[in-house]
Tab-separated table of C-alpha atoms in Angstrom:
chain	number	residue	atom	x	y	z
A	1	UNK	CA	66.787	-33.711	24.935
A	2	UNK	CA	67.821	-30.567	26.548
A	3	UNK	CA	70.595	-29.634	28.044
A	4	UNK	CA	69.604	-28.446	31.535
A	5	UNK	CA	70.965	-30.136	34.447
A	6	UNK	CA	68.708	-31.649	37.035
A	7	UNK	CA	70.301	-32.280	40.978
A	8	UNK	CA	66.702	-33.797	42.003
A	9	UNK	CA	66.939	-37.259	41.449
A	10	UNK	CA	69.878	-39.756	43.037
A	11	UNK	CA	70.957	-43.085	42.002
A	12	UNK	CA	67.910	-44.695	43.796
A	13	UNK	CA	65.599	-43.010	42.007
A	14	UNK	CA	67.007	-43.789	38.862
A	15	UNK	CA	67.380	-47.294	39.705
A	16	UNK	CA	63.480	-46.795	40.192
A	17	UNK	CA	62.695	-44.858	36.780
A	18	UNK	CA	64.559	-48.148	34.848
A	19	UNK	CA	62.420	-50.294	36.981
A	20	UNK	CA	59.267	-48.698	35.885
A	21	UNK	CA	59.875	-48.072	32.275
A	22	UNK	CA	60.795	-51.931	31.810
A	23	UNK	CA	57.168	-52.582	33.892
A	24	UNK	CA	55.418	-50.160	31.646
A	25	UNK	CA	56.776	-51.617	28.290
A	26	UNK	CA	56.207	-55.047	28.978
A	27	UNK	CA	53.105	-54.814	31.326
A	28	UNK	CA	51.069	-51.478	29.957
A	29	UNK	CA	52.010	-50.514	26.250
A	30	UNK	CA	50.991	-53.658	24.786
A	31	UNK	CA	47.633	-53.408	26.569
A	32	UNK	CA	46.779	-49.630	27.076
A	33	UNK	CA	44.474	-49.740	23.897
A	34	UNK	CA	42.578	-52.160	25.522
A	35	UNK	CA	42.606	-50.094	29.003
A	36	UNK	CA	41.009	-47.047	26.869
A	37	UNK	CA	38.343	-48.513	24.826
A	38	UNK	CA	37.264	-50.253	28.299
A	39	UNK	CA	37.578	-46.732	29.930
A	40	UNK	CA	39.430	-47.922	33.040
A	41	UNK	CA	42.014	-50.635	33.540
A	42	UNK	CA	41.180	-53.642	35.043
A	43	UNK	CA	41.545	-54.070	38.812
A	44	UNK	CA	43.913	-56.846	38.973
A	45	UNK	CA	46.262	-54.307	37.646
A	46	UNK	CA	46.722	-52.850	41.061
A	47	UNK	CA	47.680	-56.195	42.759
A	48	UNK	CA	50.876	-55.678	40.253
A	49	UNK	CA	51.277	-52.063	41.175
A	50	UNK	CA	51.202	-53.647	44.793
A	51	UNK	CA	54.068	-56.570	43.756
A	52	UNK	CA	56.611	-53.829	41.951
A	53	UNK	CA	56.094	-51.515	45.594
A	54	UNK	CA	54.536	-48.634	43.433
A	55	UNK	CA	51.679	-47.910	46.505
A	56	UNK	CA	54.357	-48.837	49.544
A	57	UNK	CA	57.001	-46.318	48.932
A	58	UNK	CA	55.660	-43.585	51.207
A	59	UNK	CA	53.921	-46.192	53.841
A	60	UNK	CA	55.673	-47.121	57.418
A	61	UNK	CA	57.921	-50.123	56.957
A	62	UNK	CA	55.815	-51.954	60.474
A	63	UNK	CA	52.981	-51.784	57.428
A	64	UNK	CA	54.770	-53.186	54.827
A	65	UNK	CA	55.897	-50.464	53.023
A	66	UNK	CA	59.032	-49.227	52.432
A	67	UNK	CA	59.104	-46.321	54.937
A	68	UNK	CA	60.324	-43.484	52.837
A	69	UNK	CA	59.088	-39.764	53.341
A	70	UNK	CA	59.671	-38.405	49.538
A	71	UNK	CA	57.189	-37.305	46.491
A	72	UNK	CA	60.484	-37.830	44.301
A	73	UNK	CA	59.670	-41.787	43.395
A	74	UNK	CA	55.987	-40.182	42.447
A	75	UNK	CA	58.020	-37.565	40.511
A	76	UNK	CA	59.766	-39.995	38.399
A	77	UNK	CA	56.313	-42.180	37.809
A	78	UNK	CA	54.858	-39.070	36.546
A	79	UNK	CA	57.826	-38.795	34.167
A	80	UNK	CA	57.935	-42.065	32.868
A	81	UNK	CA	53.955	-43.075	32.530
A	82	UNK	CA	54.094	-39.549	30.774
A	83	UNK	CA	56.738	-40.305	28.589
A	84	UNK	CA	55.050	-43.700	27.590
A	85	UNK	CA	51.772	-41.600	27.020
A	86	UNK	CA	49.935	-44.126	29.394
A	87	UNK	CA	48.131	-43.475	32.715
A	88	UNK	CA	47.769	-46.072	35.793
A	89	UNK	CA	43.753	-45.834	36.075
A	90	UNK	CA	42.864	-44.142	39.054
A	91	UNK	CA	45.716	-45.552	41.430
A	92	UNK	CA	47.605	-41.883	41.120
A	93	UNK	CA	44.794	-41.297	43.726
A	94	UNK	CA	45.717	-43.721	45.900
A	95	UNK	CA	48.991	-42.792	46.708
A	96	UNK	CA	48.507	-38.896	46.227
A	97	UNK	CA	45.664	-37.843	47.842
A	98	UNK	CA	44.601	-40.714	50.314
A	99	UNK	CA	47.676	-41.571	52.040
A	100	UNK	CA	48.622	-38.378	53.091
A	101	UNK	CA	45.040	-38.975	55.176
A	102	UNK	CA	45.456	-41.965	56.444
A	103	UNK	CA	49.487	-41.170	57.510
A	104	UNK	CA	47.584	-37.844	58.976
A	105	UNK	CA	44.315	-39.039	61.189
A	106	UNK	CA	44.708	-42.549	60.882
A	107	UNK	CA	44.809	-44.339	64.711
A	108	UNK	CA	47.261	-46.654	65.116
A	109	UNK	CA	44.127	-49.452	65.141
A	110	UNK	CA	42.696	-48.198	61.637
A	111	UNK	CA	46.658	-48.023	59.978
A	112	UNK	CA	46.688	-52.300	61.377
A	113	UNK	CA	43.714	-52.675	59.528
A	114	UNK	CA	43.929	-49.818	56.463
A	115	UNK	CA	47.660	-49.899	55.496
A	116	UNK	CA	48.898	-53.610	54.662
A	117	UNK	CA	46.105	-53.906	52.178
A	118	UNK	CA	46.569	-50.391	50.664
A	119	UNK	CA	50.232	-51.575	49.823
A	120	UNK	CA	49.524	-54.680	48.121
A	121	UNK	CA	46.692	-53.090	46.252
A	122	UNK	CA	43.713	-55.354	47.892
A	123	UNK	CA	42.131	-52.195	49.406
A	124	UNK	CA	42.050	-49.542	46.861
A	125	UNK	CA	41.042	-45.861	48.430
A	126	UNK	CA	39.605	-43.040	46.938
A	127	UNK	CA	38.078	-40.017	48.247
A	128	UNK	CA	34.940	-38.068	47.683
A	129	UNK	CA	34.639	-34.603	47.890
A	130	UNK	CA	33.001	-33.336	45.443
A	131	UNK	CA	29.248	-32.796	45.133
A	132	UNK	CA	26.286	-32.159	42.539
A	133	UNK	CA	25.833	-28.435	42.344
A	134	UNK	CA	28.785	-27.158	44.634
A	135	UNK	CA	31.952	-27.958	42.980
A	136	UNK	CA	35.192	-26.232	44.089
A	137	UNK	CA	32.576	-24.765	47.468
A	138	UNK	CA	33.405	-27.819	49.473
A	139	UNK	CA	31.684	-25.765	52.506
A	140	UNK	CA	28.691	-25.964	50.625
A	141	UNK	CA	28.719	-29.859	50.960
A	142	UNK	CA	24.790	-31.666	51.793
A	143	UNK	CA	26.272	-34.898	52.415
A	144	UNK	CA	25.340	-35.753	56.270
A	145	UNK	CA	26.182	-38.363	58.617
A	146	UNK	CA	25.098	-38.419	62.050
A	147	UNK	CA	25.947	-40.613	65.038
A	148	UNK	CA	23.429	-42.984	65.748
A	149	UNK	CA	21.639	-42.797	69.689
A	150	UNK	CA	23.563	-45.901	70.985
A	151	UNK	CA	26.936	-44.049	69.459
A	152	UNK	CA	28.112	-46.821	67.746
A	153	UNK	CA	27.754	-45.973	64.488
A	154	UNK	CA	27.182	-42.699	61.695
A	155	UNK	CA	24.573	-43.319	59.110
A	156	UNK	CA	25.775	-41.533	55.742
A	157	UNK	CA	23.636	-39.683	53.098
A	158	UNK	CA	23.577	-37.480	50.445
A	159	UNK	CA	25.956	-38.265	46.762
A	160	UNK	CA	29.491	-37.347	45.479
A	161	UNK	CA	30.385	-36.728	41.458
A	162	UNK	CA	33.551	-36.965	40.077
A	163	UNK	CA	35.050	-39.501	41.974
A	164	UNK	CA	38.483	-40.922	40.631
A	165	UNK	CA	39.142	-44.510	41.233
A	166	UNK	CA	35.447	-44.818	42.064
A	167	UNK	CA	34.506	-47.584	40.730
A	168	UNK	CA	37.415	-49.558	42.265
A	169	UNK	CA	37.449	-48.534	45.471
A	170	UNK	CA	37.210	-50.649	48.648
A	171	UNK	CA	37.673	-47.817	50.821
A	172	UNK	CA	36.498	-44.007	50.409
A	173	UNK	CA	37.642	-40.707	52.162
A	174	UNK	CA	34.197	-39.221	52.294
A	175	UNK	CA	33.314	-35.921	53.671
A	176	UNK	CA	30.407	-34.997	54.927
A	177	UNK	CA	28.294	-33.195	57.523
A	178	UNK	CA	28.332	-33.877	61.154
A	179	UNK	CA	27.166	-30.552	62.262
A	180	UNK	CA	25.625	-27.509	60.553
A	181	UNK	CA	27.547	-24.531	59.728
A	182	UNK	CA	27.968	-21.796	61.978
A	183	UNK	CA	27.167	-17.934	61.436
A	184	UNK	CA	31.109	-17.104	61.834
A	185	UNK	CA	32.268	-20.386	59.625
A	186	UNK	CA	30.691	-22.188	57.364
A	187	UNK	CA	33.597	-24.584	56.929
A	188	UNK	CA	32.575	-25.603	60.661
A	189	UNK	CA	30.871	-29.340	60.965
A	190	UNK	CA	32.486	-30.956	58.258
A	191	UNK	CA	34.119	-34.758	59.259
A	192	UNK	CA	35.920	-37.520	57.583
A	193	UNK	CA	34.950	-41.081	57.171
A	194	UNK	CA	36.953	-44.418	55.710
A	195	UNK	CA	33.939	-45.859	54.297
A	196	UNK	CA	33.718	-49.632	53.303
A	197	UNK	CA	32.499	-49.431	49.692
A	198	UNK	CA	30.797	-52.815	50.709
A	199	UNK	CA	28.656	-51.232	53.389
A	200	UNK	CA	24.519	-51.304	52.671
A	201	UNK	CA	23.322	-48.132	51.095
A	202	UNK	CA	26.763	-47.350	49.478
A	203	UNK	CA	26.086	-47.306	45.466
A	204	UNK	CA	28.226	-46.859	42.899
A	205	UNK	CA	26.421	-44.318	39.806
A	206	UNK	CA	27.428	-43.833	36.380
A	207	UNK	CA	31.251	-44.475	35.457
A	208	UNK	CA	31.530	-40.729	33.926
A	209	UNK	CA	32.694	-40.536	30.147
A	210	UNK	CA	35.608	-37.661	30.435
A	211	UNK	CA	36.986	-36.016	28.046
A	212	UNK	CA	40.548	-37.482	29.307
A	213	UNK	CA	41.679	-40.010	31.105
A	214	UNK	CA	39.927	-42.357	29.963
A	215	UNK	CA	41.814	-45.234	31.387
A	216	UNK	CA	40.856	-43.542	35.100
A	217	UNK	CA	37.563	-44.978	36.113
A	218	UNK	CA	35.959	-41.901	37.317
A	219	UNK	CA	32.257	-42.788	38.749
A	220	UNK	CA	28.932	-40.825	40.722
A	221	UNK	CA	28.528	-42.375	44.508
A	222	UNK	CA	25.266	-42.686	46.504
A	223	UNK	CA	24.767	-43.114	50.153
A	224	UNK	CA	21.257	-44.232	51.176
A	225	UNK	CA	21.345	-45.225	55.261
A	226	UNK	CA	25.015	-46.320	55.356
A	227	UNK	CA	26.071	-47.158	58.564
A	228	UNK	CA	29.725	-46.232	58.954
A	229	UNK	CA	31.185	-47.529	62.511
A	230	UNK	CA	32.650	-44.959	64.798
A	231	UNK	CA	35.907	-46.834	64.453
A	232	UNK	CA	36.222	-45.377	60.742
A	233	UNK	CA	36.119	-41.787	61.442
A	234	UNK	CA	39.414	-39.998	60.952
A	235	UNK	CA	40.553	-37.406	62.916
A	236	UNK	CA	38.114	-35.540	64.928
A	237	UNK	CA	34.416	-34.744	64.141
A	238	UNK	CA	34.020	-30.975	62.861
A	239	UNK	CA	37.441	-30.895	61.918
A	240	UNK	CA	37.229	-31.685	57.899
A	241	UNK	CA	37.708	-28.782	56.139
A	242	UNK	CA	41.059	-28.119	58.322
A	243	UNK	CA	42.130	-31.308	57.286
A	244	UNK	CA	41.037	-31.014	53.436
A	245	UNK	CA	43.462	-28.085	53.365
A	246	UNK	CA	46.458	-29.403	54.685
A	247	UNK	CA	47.041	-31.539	52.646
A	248	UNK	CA	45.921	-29.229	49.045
A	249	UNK	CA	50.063	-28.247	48.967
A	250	UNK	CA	50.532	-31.579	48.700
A	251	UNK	CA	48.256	-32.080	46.113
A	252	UNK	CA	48.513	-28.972	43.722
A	253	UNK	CA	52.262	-29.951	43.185
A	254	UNK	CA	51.326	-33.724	41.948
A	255	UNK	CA	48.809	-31.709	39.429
A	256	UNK	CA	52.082	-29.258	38.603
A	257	UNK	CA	54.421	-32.032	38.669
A	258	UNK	CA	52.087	-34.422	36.750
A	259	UNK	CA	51.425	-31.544	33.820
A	260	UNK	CA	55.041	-30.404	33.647
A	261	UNK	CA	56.206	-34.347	32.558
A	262	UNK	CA	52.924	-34.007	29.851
A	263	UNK	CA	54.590	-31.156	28.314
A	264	UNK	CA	58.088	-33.304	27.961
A	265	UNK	CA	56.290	-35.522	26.760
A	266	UNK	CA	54.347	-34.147	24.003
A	267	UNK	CA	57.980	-32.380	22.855
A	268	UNK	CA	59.087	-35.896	22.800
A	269	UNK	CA	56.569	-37.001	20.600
A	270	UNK	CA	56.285	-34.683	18.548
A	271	UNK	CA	60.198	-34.429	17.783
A	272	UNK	CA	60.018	-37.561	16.932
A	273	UNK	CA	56.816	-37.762	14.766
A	274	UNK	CA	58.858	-34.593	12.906
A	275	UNK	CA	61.343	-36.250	11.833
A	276	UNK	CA	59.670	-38.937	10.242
A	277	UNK	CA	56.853	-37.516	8.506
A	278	UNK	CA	57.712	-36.181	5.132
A	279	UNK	CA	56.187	-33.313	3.512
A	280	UNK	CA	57.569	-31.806	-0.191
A	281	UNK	CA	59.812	-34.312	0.091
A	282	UNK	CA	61.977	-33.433	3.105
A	283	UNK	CA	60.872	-34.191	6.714
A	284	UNK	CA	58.883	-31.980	8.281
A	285	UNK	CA	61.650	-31.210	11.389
A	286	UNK	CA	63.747	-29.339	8.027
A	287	UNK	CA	61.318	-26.688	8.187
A	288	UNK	CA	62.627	-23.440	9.534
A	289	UNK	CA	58.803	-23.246	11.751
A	290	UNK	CA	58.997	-26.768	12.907
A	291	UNK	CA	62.985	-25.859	14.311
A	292	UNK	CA	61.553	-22.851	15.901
A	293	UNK	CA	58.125	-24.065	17.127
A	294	UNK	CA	60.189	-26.667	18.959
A	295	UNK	CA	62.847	-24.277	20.350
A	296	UNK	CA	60.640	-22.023	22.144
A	297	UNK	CA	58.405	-25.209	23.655
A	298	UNK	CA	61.489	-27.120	24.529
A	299	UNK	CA	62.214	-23.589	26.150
A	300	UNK	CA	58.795	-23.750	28.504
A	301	UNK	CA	59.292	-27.119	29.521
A	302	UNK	CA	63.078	-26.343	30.700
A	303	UNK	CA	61.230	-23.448	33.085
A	304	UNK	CA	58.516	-25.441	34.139
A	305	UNK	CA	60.857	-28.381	34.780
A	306	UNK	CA	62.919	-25.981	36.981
A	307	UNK	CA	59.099	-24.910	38.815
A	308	UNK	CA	58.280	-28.294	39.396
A	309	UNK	CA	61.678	-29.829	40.637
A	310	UNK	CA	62.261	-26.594	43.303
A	311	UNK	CA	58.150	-27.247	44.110
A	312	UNK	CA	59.412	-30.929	44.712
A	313	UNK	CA	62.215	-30.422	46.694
A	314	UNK	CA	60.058	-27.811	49.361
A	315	UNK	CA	57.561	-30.805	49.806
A	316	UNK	CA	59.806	-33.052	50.469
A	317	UNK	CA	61.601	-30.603	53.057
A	318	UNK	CA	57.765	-29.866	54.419
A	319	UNK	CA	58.431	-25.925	53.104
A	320	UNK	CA	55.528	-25.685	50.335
A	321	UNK	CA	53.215	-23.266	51.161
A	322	UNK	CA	49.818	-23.014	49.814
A	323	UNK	CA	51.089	-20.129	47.433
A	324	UNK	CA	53.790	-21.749	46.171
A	325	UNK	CA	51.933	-24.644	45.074
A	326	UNK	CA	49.708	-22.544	44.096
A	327	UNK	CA	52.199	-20.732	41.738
A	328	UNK	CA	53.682	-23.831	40.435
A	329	UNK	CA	49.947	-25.487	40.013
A	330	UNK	CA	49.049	-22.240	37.467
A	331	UNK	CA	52.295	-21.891	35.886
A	332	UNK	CA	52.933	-25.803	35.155
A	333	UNK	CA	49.686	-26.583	34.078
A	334	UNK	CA	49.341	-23.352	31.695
A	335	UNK	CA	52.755	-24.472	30.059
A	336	UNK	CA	51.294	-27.660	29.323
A	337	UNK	CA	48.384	-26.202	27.923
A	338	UNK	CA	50.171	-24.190	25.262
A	339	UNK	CA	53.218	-26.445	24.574
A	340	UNK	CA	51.094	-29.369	24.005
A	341	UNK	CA	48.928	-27.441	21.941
A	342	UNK	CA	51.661	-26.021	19.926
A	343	UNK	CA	52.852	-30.263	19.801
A	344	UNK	CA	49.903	-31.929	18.407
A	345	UNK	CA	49.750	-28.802	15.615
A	346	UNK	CA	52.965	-30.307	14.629
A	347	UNK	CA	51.216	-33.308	13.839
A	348	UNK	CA	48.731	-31.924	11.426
A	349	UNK	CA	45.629	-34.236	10.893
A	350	UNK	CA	47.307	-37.088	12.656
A	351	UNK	CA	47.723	-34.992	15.616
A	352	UNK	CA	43.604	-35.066	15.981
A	353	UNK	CA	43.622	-39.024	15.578
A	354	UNK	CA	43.657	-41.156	19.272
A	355	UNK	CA	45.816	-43.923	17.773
A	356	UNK	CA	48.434	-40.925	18.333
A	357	UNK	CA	49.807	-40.600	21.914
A	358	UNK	CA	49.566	-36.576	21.573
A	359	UNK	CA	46.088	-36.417	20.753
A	360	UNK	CA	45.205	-38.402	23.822
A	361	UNK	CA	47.834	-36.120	26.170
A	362	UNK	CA	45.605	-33.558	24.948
A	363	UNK	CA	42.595	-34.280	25.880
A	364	UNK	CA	43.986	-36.036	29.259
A	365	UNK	CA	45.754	-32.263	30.135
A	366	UNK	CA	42.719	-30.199	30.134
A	367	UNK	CA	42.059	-31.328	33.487
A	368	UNK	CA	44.738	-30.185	34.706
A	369	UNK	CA	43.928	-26.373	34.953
A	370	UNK	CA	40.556	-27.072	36.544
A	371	UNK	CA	41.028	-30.548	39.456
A	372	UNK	CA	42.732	-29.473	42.475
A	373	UNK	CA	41.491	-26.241	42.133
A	374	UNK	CA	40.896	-24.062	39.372
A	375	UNK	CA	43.763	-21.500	37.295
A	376	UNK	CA	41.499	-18.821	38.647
A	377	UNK	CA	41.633	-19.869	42.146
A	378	UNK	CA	45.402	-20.101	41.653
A	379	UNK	CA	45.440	-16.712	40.723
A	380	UNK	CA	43.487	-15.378	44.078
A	381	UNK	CA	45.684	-17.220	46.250
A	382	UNK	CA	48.646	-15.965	44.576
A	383	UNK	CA	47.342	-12.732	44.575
A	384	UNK	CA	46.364	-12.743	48.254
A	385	UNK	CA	49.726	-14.039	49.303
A	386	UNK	CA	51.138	-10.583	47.295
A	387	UNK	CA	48.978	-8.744	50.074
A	388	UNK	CA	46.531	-8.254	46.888
């Protein structure tokens, strides 16, 4: 469909995308309705994630990965679970937002212990940021964890919300207090810890019922009295909130990325469901509107394609800035919004029905403008990079 030519993807990468799409036919398809009624997919999917070297890619070969430093394999999963209309439960976590922390702060000691297990999929990691009542203010955080008077350990407390890939964890980024705010910065005191999800205290809540992504096992965490050993701090105490927005760039283009392939997707789909539905006795892709609706959203997706692959190829070159991500973040994520929309109208009643793959990309998308920072926090980073 389309055609625009792409220069982002080599021969490897290809290679990869056939790889996948054979995986995802023969190990997801046939079992995704399954995965969604459950409203997660089962763990011992991630031991096969693990086996086809989905979580190893970006980790250092002495680990067992396969020591590469490119987001363009993640590109092309993005693509292809998209164009399946299937998700990978809460693994995308995994490998977007957790390694880059672990590659970051991680000692040479903790990547011995964290890394070969994080490649094979027998330590699943997920981080917690988010709290009860303070949502995108991260520097409003009550979580606390302070060191104990021997100095061998942190006890943990406070509770996290929206946690993706919470319920499967073995490990968790969590961030929390280890000293109070100052007058000048009240981003000061905020520290990092790689918490055993088998440690006393730790709790897993409710596994949330989202609106999307219902295959992502998104979950409420309690810490009552954990003891977290020194040894699992990352980076340096008071440091957090640096670290937290180093790596945003990073994760504002998988959002971008992730809601540019929906929008293929859904043009996909619904080209398809077009032009075998029947209405008045002609398909429905005969219709002058249906030529035209798809025309201007195949047009969207060719622009945010060309956002998302230029965002790409800046990460991988360590050039995104915040506001670029930023920009691609907003722009991706509101084409997705209104081509997907304009999609599952295509599909009339059937649209609105789950058994359909675009009624489910709809519902999965509206995330999109809100994780990883809100459209409107797009906008006042933009706008503050245009010396607004």
């Amino acid at each position: 469909m389309g055609g625009v030519r792409r220069t982002v993807f080599n021969e490897d990468h290809e290679a990869f995308r056939e790889t996948l799409r054979a995986f995802i036919e023969a190990e997801v398809v046939p079992v995704y309705d399954e995965w969604f009624a459950a409203g997660q997919a089962p763990r011992d999917f991630y031991y096969k994630l693990g086996e086809l070297g989905i979580f190893g890619i970006n980790v250092p070969e002495e680990f067992g990965g396969a020591g590469l430093d490119s987001h363009k394999f993640e590109a092309v999963l993005y693509e292809e679970t998209a164009r399946a209309g299937v998700q990978f439960g809460g693994s995308g976590v995994h490998v977007l937002l957790a390694l880059p922390y672990i590659k970051m702060l991680a000692t040479d000691e903790q990547k011995k212990r964290y890394l070969p297990k994080f490649v094979t999929g027998e330590g699943m990691w997920a981080i917690a940021m988010t709290e009860p009542g303070t949502g995108s203010d991260l520097a409003g955080m009550k979580s606390t964890a302070k060191l104990s008077e021997d100095g061998t350990h942190y006890v943990l407390n406070g509770a996290k919300t929206f946690i993706t890939g919470g319920v499967h964890a073995d490990r968790v980024i969590v961030c929390a207090r280890t000293s109070a705010p100052t007058a000048e910065d009240r981003r000061h005191g905020i520290s990092l810890f790689a918490v055993d999800t088998k440690s006393e205290g730790y709790s897993v809540g409710r596994k949330l019922d989202k609106l999307g992504l219902k295959t992502s096992d998104t979950a409420e965490l309690a810490f009552v009295d954990v003891k977290v050993p020194v040894e699992d701090l990352l980076g340096e105490e008071n440091k957090g909130f640096y670290y937290l927005g180093h790596n945003l760039a990073s994760e504002r283009w998988g959002i971008a990325f992730g809601a540019y392939a929906q929008a293929k997707a859904a043009v996909r789909f619904a080209k398809q469901y077009v032009q075998e539905r029947t209405v008045f006795g002609k398909p429905v892709a005969h219709f002058q509107n249906t030529k035209f609706e798809l025309a201007a959203c195949q047009a969207e997706v060719d622009a945010a394609e060309a956002v998302a692959d230029r965002a790409t190829e800046a990460l991988d070159a360590g050039e995104l800035t915040p506001a670029e991500a930023a920009s691609a973040k907003l722009f991706c994520t509101e084409v997705a919004h209104r081509v997907i929309d304009r999609c599952l109208q295509l599909h009339g009643g059937y649209g609105y029905m789950n058994e359909y793959p675009i009624a489910r990309l709809y519902a999965d998308n509206r995330v999109n403008r809100i994780y990883g920072g809100t459209s409107e926090i797009m906008k006042s980073i933009i706008a503050k990079d245009m010396g607004l």
